[in-house]
Amino acid sequence: MARDGYLIMDSDLHMMEPDDLWARYLDEPYRQNPPRFFGAHQAKLGENKDDKGNADNIMGMEIQGLAIPAHAGQTGATVSSRELRRRSRARHPHFQVARARGFDASSTLTAMDIEGIDVAVMYGTRGRQVLCHDDLKPDYAAALARAYNNWAADYCKTDPQRLKFAAQVAMHDVSSAVEEARRCVTELGAVAVVGTPNPVNGQLLHDEACEPLWELLEELDVPIGFHPTGNTALKDDAGRRFVGHANFHPIAHAIRNPVELMGAIASMTTGGIMERHPKLRAAFLEGTAGWLYWWLWRLDDQWEKFGPGCERSLSMLPSEYFRRQCYIALDVDEEPAVDVVNQMGAEYFVVSSDYPHSDGAFPEAIEQFLGLPLKDEQRRKIMWDNCARLYKIETPAAPLTRQAPQQVTAAE
């Protein structure tokens, strides 16, 4: 088997998209106006590039004249991000190699070997963030998603057994999102569709307008993977109220991810989506899991008190929909989540290294997870079985990691 006798699947490993992705992959006429990226500490766009010409310490972007995110340029956020990045790169020499290579697929596979990860489902970084503005024109937002998905499919061709991807869709126009989701699953091999937990232009996940997307995903038998945005550009964002105030970055980051996922769980369960779509699967990623047991109790409690007579009836409690159809990712060092795993059972949990984001734990992510006081059977479920069931990925006959990581160099 792979590391310490376990097969390991990363539920949410990240690609770091190059600056020129959209300049190369956007359809015409949109290619004439691609997103531009910069670091929040830079005086103007285009300064301070890395070895591949990508904006170093990406903290902002400009798309159709719109600035993303709202906190770009806030000094505290800039300094804290820079320091976090410095510490992460000091942990292992591979970070410098991967950065010099623009975090390409070959360097990602080597990072997976170092950690002992057999398969990874790849989620974007900028691929999500470029869509995080309510005022993007719907046709342009859809073009941004198409370009990203074509690039992601090419990225995963480096090793399609080990690299899978979740397709990005733009919820600015649901009909376009449905069309793109179908294309990515049926033509490009996507194993999931990325969901933004925040409302876009005030549209909630359980609003009637989103029904065609849930119908399609149920038909295609692929999950929706909800992943927080990582910035404050959307108008309805839990971290936005802290922009411009002291210590914005740690406060907003602590609040945004779990709170936005709580809202998504509420919409999917209490909003009636899973009542109408009993075969739809959903994952809630990168927002920790130690709060889950309490949140499901809270939703049940409030439904029993206030649900009767509401616009949509439910035949089960919200927590029962979650147990039937949902998964949540815990952090590798999230000791409080151990109690939740023991309370609920391990069947609902997956895990991610969060490589190569600077707040991840590479190269010790899997080691940290194995250090949590979990039973062997719980670890096997969380590290492989649940993720394989979520994404419908077959278990290989043998581990896919290389016994000795294949070293790549910056010059290749």
Short mmCIF file of C-alpha atoms in Angstrom, two decimals:
data_model
loop_
_atom_site.label_atom_id
_atom_site.label_comp_id
_atom_site.label_asym_id
_atom_site.label_seq_id
_atom_site.Cartn_x
_atom_site.Cartn_y
_atom_site.Cartn_z
CA MET A 1 0.00 0.00 0.00
CA ALA A 2 1.00 3.66 0.00
CA ARG A 3 1.98 5.64 3.07
CA ASP A 4 1.94 3.60 6.29
CA GLY A 5 -0.26 1.02 4.59
CA TYR A 6 -3.00 3.45 3.53
CA LEU A 7 -4.28 4.46 0.13
CA ILE A 8 -4.71 8.23 0.24
CA MET A 9 -6.90 10.53 -1.83
CA ASP A 10 -6.70 14.29 -1.38
CA SER A 11 -10.24 15.65 -1.60
CA ASP A 12 -9.17 19.20 -2.46
CA LEU A 13 -5.61 19.72 -3.67
CA HIS A 14 -4.98 22.99 -5.45
CA MET A 15 -3.67 24.13 -8.78
CA MET A 16 -1.91 27.50 -8.92
CA GLU A 17 -2.97 28.86 -12.26
CA PRO A 18 -0.47 30.93 -14.29
CA ASP A 19 -1.13 34.58 -15.02
CA ASP A 20 -1.39 33.96 -18.75
CA LEU A 21 -3.94 31.14 -18.53
CA TRP A 22 -6.82 33.33 -19.70
CA ALA A 23 -4.73 35.13 -22.30
CA ARG A 24 -4.04 31.71 -23.84
CA TYR A 25 -7.33 29.89 -23.25
CA LEU A 26 -10.08 32.52 -23.43
CA ASP A 27 -12.38 32.45 -26.44
CA GLU A 28 -12.44 35.42 -28.76
CA PRO A 29 -13.38 38.21 -28.33
CA TYR A 30 -12.80 37.83 -24.59
CA ARG A 31 -9.12 36.99 -25.07
CA GLN A 32 -8.45 40.65 -25.76
CA ASN A 33 -9.36 41.49 -22.16
CA PRO A 34 -7.96 38.79 -19.84
CA PRO A 35 -7.71 39.17 -16.05
CA ARG A 36 -4.60 40.91 -14.75
CA PHE A 37 -2.94 39.87 -11.49
CA PHE A 38 -0.86 41.71 -8.93
CA GLY A 39 0.37 41.46 -5.37
CA ALA A 40 -1.23 43.76 -2.84
CA HIS A 41 2.20 45.15 -1.92
CA GLN A 42 2.96 46.19 -5.49
CA ALA A 43 2.69 49.74 -6.69
CA LYS A 44 1.12 48.82 -9.99
CA LEU A 45 0.03 45.84 -12.03
CA GLY A 46 2.68 43.53 -13.37
CA GLU A 47 5.50 44.21 -10.90
CA ASN A 48 7.39 41.63 -8.84
CA LYS A 49 6.90 38.49 -10.92
CA ASP A 50 8.12 35.01 -10.03
CA ASP A 51 10.41 32.87 -12.18
CA LYS A 52 7.59 31.98 -14.58
CA GLY A 53 6.31 35.55 -14.85
CA ASN A 54 3.42 35.06 -12.43
CA ALA A 55 2.43 37.72 -9.90
CA ASP A 56 4.17 36.89 -6.64
CA ASN A 57 2.02 36.74 -3.49
CA ILE A 58 -1.18 37.17 -5.49
CA MET A 59 -3.50 39.38 -3.49
CA GLY A 60 -5.56 41.03 -6.18
CA MET A 61 -6.69 41.09 -9.77
CA GLU A 62 -8.40 43.36 -12.22
CA ILE A 63 -11.18 41.96 -14.41
CA GLN A 64 -13.30 44.10 -16.71
CA GLY A 65 -12.14 47.09 -14.67
CA LEU A 66 -13.35 45.47 -11.43
CA ALA A 67 -10.96 45.04 -8.49
CA ILE A 68 -10.89 41.64 -6.77
CA PRO A 69 -10.75 41.27 -3.77
CA ALA A 70 -12.05 44.16 -1.71
CA HIS A 71 -9.11 44.01 0.72
CA ALA A 72 -6.36 44.35 -1.91
CA GLY A 73 -3.80 46.81 -0.63
CA GLN A 74 -4.62 46.51 3.08
CA THR A 75 -1.19 46.54 4.71
CA GLY A 76 -1.82 44.01 7.47
CA ALA A 77 -3.18 41.41 5.06
CA THR A 78 -0.19 41.92 2.77
CA VAL A 79 2.44 41.52 5.48
CA SER A 80 0.79 38.51 7.11
CA SER A 81 0.39 36.73 3.77
CA ARG A 82 4.00 37.40 2.85
CA GLU A 83 5.25 36.04 6.18
CA LEU A 84 3.05 32.94 5.93
CA ARG A 85 4.38 32.30 2.44
CA ARG A 86 7.98 32.70 3.63
CA ARG A 87 7.47 30.14 6.41
CA SER A 88 5.79 27.64 4.11
CA ARG A 89 8.63 27.78 1.59
CA ALA A 90 11.20 27.24 4.32
CA ARG A 91 9.65 23.90 5.30
CA HIS A 92 10.84 21.96 2.25
CA PRO A 93 13.11 22.68 -0.75
CA HIS A 94 10.45 21.38 -3.14
CA PHE A 95 8.44 24.56 -2.59
CA GLN A 96 11.14 26.59 -4.32
CA VAL A 97 11.33 24.12 -7.21
CA ALA A 98 7.55 24.07 -7.62
CA ARG A 99 7.35 27.85 -7.52
CA ALA A 100 10.10 28.19 -10.11
CA ARG A 101 8.15 25.80 -12.36
CA GLY A 102 4.92 27.74 -11.89
CA PHE A 103 3.44 24.90 -9.79
CA ASP A 104 3.00 22.75 -12.89
CA ALA A 105 1.54 19.24 -12.87
CA SER A 106 4.92 17.49 -12.66
CA SER A 107 5.88 19.41 -9.53
CA THR A 108 2.46 18.67 -8.04
CA LEU A 109 2.92 14.94 -8.62
CA THR A 110 6.28 15.10 -6.87
CA ALA A 111 4.66 16.90 -3.93
CA MET A 112 2.03 14.15 -3.79
CA ASP A 113 4.78 11.53 -3.71
CA ILE A 114 6.53 13.36 -0.88
CA GLU A 115 3.28 13.36 1.13
CA GLY A 116 2.28 9.85 0.08
CA ILE A 117 -0.89 10.90 -1.76
CA ASP A 118 -2.06 8.46 -4.45
CA VAL A 119 -4.84 10.48 -6.10
CA ALA A 120 -5.84 14.13 -5.87
CA VAL A 121 -9.01 15.90 -6.95
CA MET A 122 -7.78 19.27 -8.15
CA TYR A 123 -9.56 22.52 -7.33
CA GLY A 124 -8.48 25.87 -8.68
CA THR A 125 -7.17 28.92 -6.89
CA ARG A 126 -7.50 31.81 -9.32
CA GLY A 127 -9.99 29.74 -11.29
CA ARG A 128 -12.41 30.29 -8.42
CA GLN A 129 -11.33 33.80 -7.56
CA VAL A 130 -11.73 35.34 -11.01
CA LEU A 131 -15.46 34.60 -10.78
CA CYS A 132 -15.88 36.19 -7.36
CA HIS A 133 -17.48 39.47 -8.35
CA ASP A 134 -21.22 40.02 -8.63
CA ASP A 135 -20.83 42.62 -11.38
CA LEU A 136 -19.06 40.45 -13.96
CA LYS A 137 -21.00 40.28 -17.21
CA PRO A 138 -22.56 36.80 -17.40
CA ASP A 139 -21.14 35.96 -20.84
CA TYR A 140 -17.64 37.01 -19.78
CA ALA A 141 -17.89 35.07 -16.50
CA ALA A 142 -18.93 31.97 -18.46
CA ALA A 143 -15.94 32.45 -20.79
CA LEU A 144 -13.59 32.69 -17.79
CA ALA A 145 -14.93 29.36 -16.50
CA ARG A 146 -14.60 27.66 -19.91
CA ALA A 147 -11.00 28.79 -20.26
CA TYR A 148 -10.10 27.57 -16.79
CA ASN A 149 -11.72 24.18 -17.35
CA ASN A 150 -9.92 23.63 -20.65
CA TRP A 151 -6.62 24.47 -18.95
CA ALA A 152 -7.40 22.22 -15.95
CA ALA A 153 -8.21 19.30 -18.25
CA ASP A 154 -4.86 19.78 -20.00
CA TYR A 155 -3.09 20.00 -16.62
CA CYS A 156 -4.53 16.67 -15.49
CA LYS A 157 -3.52 14.93 -18.72
CA THR A 158 0.00 14.77 -17.27
CA ASP A 159 -1.19 11.79 -15.19
CA PRO A 160 -4.94 11.19 -15.53
CA GLN A 161 -4.85 8.26 -13.10
CA ARG A 162 -3.67 10.45 -10.26
CA LEU A 163 -4.89 13.94 -11.19
CA LYS A 164 -8.65 14.53 -11.44
CA PHE A 165 -10.34 17.91 -11.60
CA ALA A 166 -13.47 19.66 -10.42
CA ALA A 167 -15.02 21.92 -13.05
CA GLN A 168 -15.66 25.58 -12.36
CA VAL A 169 -18.97 27.14 -13.37
CA ALA A 170 -20.12 30.76 -13.28
CA MET A 171 -23.37 31.20 -11.36
CA HIS A 172 -23.96 34.63 -12.91
CA ASP A 173 -26.12 32.76 -15.41
CA VAL A 174 -27.39 29.33 -14.36
CA SER A 175 -28.20 28.15 -17.88
CA SER A 176 -24.57 28.76 -18.91
CA ALA A 177 -23.40 27.01 -15.74
CA VAL A 178 -25.50 23.97 -16.62
CA GLU A 179 -24.15 23.89 -20.17
CA GLU A 180 -20.55 24.14 -18.94
CA ALA A 181 -21.01 21.50 -16.24
CA ARG A 182 -22.37 19.05 -18.80
CA ARG A 183 -19.49 19.76 -21.20
CA CYS A 184 -16.84 19.32 -18.53
CA VAL A 185 -18.20 16.04 -17.20
CA THR A 186 -19.08 14.41 -20.52
CA GLU A 187 -16.21 15.75 -22.67
CA LEU A 188 -13.35 16.70 -20.34
CA GLY A 189 -13.70 14.06 -17.64
CA ALA A 190 -14.40 16.30 -14.63
CA VAL A 191 -15.30 14.29 -11.52
CA ALA A 192 -17.10 17.15 -9.73
CA VAL A 193 -18.39 20.67 -10.15
CA VAL A 194 -17.19 23.47 -7.89
CA GLY A 195 -19.89 25.31 -5.97
CA THR A 196 -19.50 28.81 -4.54
CA PRO A 197 -21.21 28.76 -1.14
CA ASN A 198 -21.85 32.51 -1.24
CA PRO A 199 -24.83 34.00 -3.03
CA VAL A 200 -23.96 35.54 -6.38
CA ASN A 201 -26.06 38.62 -7.10
CA GLY A 202 -28.28 37.69 -4.17
CA GLN A 203 -29.17 34.27 -5.58
CA LEU A 204 -29.22 31.55 -2.92
CA LEU A 205 -28.43 27.94 -3.69
CA HIS A 206 -31.98 26.81 -2.93
CA ASP A 207 -33.61 29.48 -5.08
CA GLU A 208 -35.72 28.08 -7.89
CA ALA A 209 -33.34 29.47 -10.52
CA CYS A 210 -30.63 26.98 -9.48
CA GLU A 211 -32.82 23.89 -9.93
CA PRO A 212 -31.50 23.04 -13.43
CA LEU A 213 -27.98 22.65 -12.03
CA TRP A 214 -29.05 20.24 -9.29
CA GLU A 215 -31.09 18.26 -11.82
CA LEU A 216 -28.08 17.96 -14.11
CA LEU A 217 -25.63 16.90 -11.39
CA GLU A 218 -28.05 14.26 -10.17
CA GLU A 219 -28.46 13.04 -13.75
CA LEU A 220 -24.69 12.94 -14.38
CA ASP A 221 -24.00 11.36 -10.97
CA VAL A 222 -21.26 13.83 -10.06
CA PRO A 223 -21.03 15.82 -6.82
CA ILE A 224 -21.01 19.51 -6.12
CA GLY A 225 -17.92 20.47 -4.13
CA PHE A 226 -18.52 23.68 -2.19
CA HIS A 227 -15.32 25.63 -1.68
CA PRO A 228 -15.10 29.09 -0.08
CA THR A 229 -13.86 31.90 -2.27
CA GLY A 230 -10.76 32.92 -0.31
CA ASN A 231 -11.46 36.63 -0.81
CA THR A 232 -13.99 39.33 -0.07
CA ALA A 233 -15.00 40.47 -3.55
CA LEU A 234 -18.53 39.05 -3.52
CA LYS A 235 -20.91 41.50 -1.88
CA ASP A 236 -22.42 38.83 0.37
CA ASP A 237 -19.31 37.50 2.12
CA ALA A 238 -18.96 36.80 5.84
CA GLY A 239 -15.49 38.36 5.94
CA ARG A 240 -16.38 41.57 4.13
CA ARG A 241 -17.50 43.50 7.23
CA PHE A 242 -13.93 43.38 8.57
CA VAL A 243 -12.26 44.93 5.51
CA GLY A 244 -10.45 48.12 6.43
CA HIS A 245 -10.32 47.30 10.13
CA ALA A 246 -7.41 46.16 12.28
CA ASN A 247 -6.42 42.49 12.08
CA PHE A 248 -8.78 41.96 9.18
CA HIS A 249 -6.94 39.00 7.69
CA PRO A 250 -6.99 36.44 10.55
CA ILE A 251 -10.50 37.42 11.63
CA ALA A 252 -12.04 37.27 8.16
CA HIS A 253 -10.21 34.06 7.29
CA ALA A 254 -11.32 32.37 10.51
CA ILE A 255 -14.95 33.33 9.97
CA ARG A 256 -15.48 33.15 6.22
CA ASN A 257 -14.86 29.52 5.39
CA PRO A 258 -16.91 27.77 8.08
CA VAL A 259 -19.72 30.35 8.07
CA GLU A 260 -20.18 30.27 4.29
CA LEU A 261 -20.19 26.46 4.37
CA MET A 262 -22.76 26.53 7.16
CA GLY A 263 -24.99 28.57 4.88
CA ALA A 264 -24.46 26.14 2.01
CA ILE A 265 -25.34 23.16 4.22
CA ALA A 266 -28.49 24.98 5.32
CA SER A 267 -29.54 25.64 1.73
CA MET A 268 -28.83 22.09 0.58
CA THR A 269 -30.62 20.41 3.50
CA THR A 270 -33.11 22.80 5.08
CA GLY A 271 -33.72 24.66 1.82
CA GLY A 272 -35.15 21.50 0.28
CA ILE A 273 -32.60 20.74 -2.45
CA MET A 274 -31.81 17.26 -1.17
CA GLU A 275 -35.47 16.53 -0.55
CA ARG A 276 -36.05 17.04 -4.28
CA HIS A 277 -32.76 15.45 -5.39
CA PRO A 278 -32.12 12.39 -3.22
CA LYS A 279 -29.20 11.13 -5.34
CA LEU A 280 -27.30 14.42 -5.43
CA ARG A 281 -23.99 14.34 -3.52
CA ALA A 282 -22.33 17.38 -1.95
CA ALA A 283 -19.00 18.03 -0.28
CA PHE A 284 -18.13 20.98 1.94
CA LEU A 285 -14.42 21.71 1.69
CA GLU A 286 -11.73 23.77 3.44
CA GLY A 287 -13.92 25.12 6.20
CA THR A 288 -12.96 22.68 8.99
CA ALA A 289 -15.45 20.22 10.49
CA GLY A 290 -15.33 20.58 14.26
CA TRP A 291 -18.55 22.59 14.21
CA LEU A 292 -20.58 20.12 12.12
CA TYR A 293 -22.32 18.14 14.86
CA TRP A 294 -23.54 21.29 16.56
CA TRP A 295 -24.65 22.88 13.27
CA LEU A 296 -26.72 19.88 12.23
CA TRP A 297 -28.30 19.83 15.71
CA ARG A 298 -29.09 23.53 15.33
CA LEU A 299 -30.68 23.06 11.91
CA ASP A 300 -32.80 20.17 13.22
CA ASP A 301 -33.84 22.19 16.25
CA GLN A 302 -34.85 25.23 14.22
CA TRP A 303 -36.67 23.14 11.63
CA GLU A 304 -38.73 21.38 14.27
CA LYS A 305 -39.65 24.74 15.82
CA PHE A 306 -40.19 26.89 12.75
CA GLY A 307 -40.34 24.55 9.75
CA PRO A 308 -44.02 23.51 9.83
CA GLY A 309 -45.96 25.78 7.51
CA CYS A 310 -42.91 26.97 5.55
CA GLU A 311 -42.99 27.24 1.75
CA ARG A 312 -41.27 23.89 1.23
CA SER A 313 -41.93 20.83 3.32
CA LEU A 314 -39.29 18.27 4.28
CA SER A 315 -39.88 14.58 4.87
CA MET A 316 -36.74 14.25 7.02
CA LEU A 317 -34.70 16.34 9.41
CA PRO A 318 -31.87 18.44 7.89
CA SER A 319 -29.24 16.26 9.58
CA GLU A 320 -30.72 13.17 7.92
CA TYR A 321 -30.22 14.65 4.46
CA PHE A 322 -26.62 15.41 5.36
CA ARG A 323 -26.01 11.86 6.54
CA ARG A 324 -27.59 10.47 3.38
CA GLN A 325 -25.87 12.67 0.80
CA CYS A 326 -23.04 14.81 2.18
CA TYR A 327 -19.35 14.86 3.07
CA ILE A 328 -17.17 17.40 4.82
CA ALA A 329 -13.39 17.93 4.86
CA LEU A 330 -11.52 18.18 8.12
CA ASP A 331 -8.14 19.85 8.40
CA VAL A 332 -5.14 17.57 8.85
CA ASP A 333 -4.38 18.97 12.32
CA GLU A 334 -7.99 19.51 13.41
CA GLU A 335 -8.03 17.74 16.75
CA PRO A 336 -11.49 19.12 17.74
CA ALA A 337 -12.94 17.27 14.74
CA VAL A 338 -11.97 13.91 16.25
CA ASP A 339 -14.86 14.19 18.70
CA VAL A 340 -17.23 14.92 15.81
CA VAL A 341 -15.96 11.89 13.89
CA ASN A 342 -16.58 9.74 16.95
CA GLN A 343 -20.06 11.22 17.48
CA MET A 344 -21.25 10.91 13.88
CA GLY A 345 -19.16 8.07 12.50
CA ALA A 346 -16.30 8.43 10.04
CA GLU A 347 -18.45 7.90 6.92
CA TYR A 348 -19.00 11.62 6.29
CA PHE A 349 -15.43 12.94 6.42
CA VAL A 350 -12.66 13.45 3.89
CA VAL A 351 -9.29 15.18 4.22
CA SER A 352 -7.02 17.47 2.23
CA SER A 353 -3.39 18.57 2.43
CA ASP A 354 -4.29 21.98 0.89
CA TYR A 355 -1.02 21.90 -1.06
CA PRO A 356 0.42 24.27 -2.27
CA HIS A 357 -1.37 27.00 -0.33
CA SER A 358 0.86 28.65 2.22
CA ASP A 359 -1.45 27.94 5.16
CA GLY A 360 -1.26 24.20 4.44
CA ALA A 361 1.10 21.79 6.19
CA PHE A 362 3.19 20.39 3.30
CA PRO A 363 5.30 18.26 3.55
CA GLU A 364 3.86 17.09 6.88
CA ALA A 365 0.13 17.20 6.16
CA ILE A 366 -0.46 13.45 6.05
CA GLU A 367 1.90 12.92 8.97
CA GLN A 368 -0.14 15.41 11.01
CA PHE A 369 -3.38 13.68 10.08
CA LEU A 370 -1.99 10.29 11.06
CA GLY A 371 -1.09 11.85 14.40
CA LEU A 372 -4.74 12.52 15.24
CA PRO A 373 -6.18 10.02 17.75
CA LEU A 374 -8.30 8.13 15.23
CA LYS A 375 -8.76 4.40 14.82
CA ASP A 376 -7.28 2.56 11.85
CA GLU A 377 -10.70 1.97 10.28
CA GLN A 378 -11.60 5.65 10.65
CA ARG A 379 -8.38 6.70 8.93
CA ARG A 380 -9.00 4.36 6.00
CA LYS A 381 -12.48 5.75 5.50
CA ILE A 382 -11.38 9.36 5.72
CA MET A 383 -8.24 9.04 3.60
CA TRP A 384 -9.70 6.92 0.81
CA ASP A 385 -13.05 5.14 1.08
CA ASN A 386 -15.26 8.20 1.56
CA CYS A 387 -13.48 10.26 -1.07
CA ALA A 388 -13.68 7.41 -3.57
CA ARG A 389 -17.41 7.12 -2.91
CA LEU A 390 -17.92 10.88 -3.15
CA TYR A 391 -16.13 11.27 -6.49
CA LYS A 392 -16.93 7.78 -7.86
CA ILE A 393 -13.24 6.91 -8.30
CA GLU A 394 -12.30 3.24 -8.40
CA THR A 395 -9.79 1.85 -5.94
CA PRO A 396 -6.57 0.91 -7.79
CA ALA A 397 -5.12 -2.57 -7.53
CA ALA A 398 -1.83 -1.08 -6.33
CA PRO A 399 -0.68 2.26 -4.90
CA LEU A 400 -0.11 5.00 -7.44
CA THR A 401 2.60 6.88 -5.54
CA ARG A 402 6.17 6.24 -6.56
CA GLN A 403 8.32 4.50 -3.96
CA ALA A 404 10.91 7.26 -4.29
CA PRO A 405 9.57 10.67 -5.35
CA GLN A 406 10.71 11.63 -8.83
CA GLN A 407 12.58 14.86 -8.32
CA VAL A 408 11.91 17.64 -10.78
CA THR A 409 14.14 20.65 -11.19
CA ALA A 410 13.42 24.26 -11.86
CA ALA A 411 15.23 24.05 -15.18
CA GLU A 412 13.14 21.27 -16.74
#
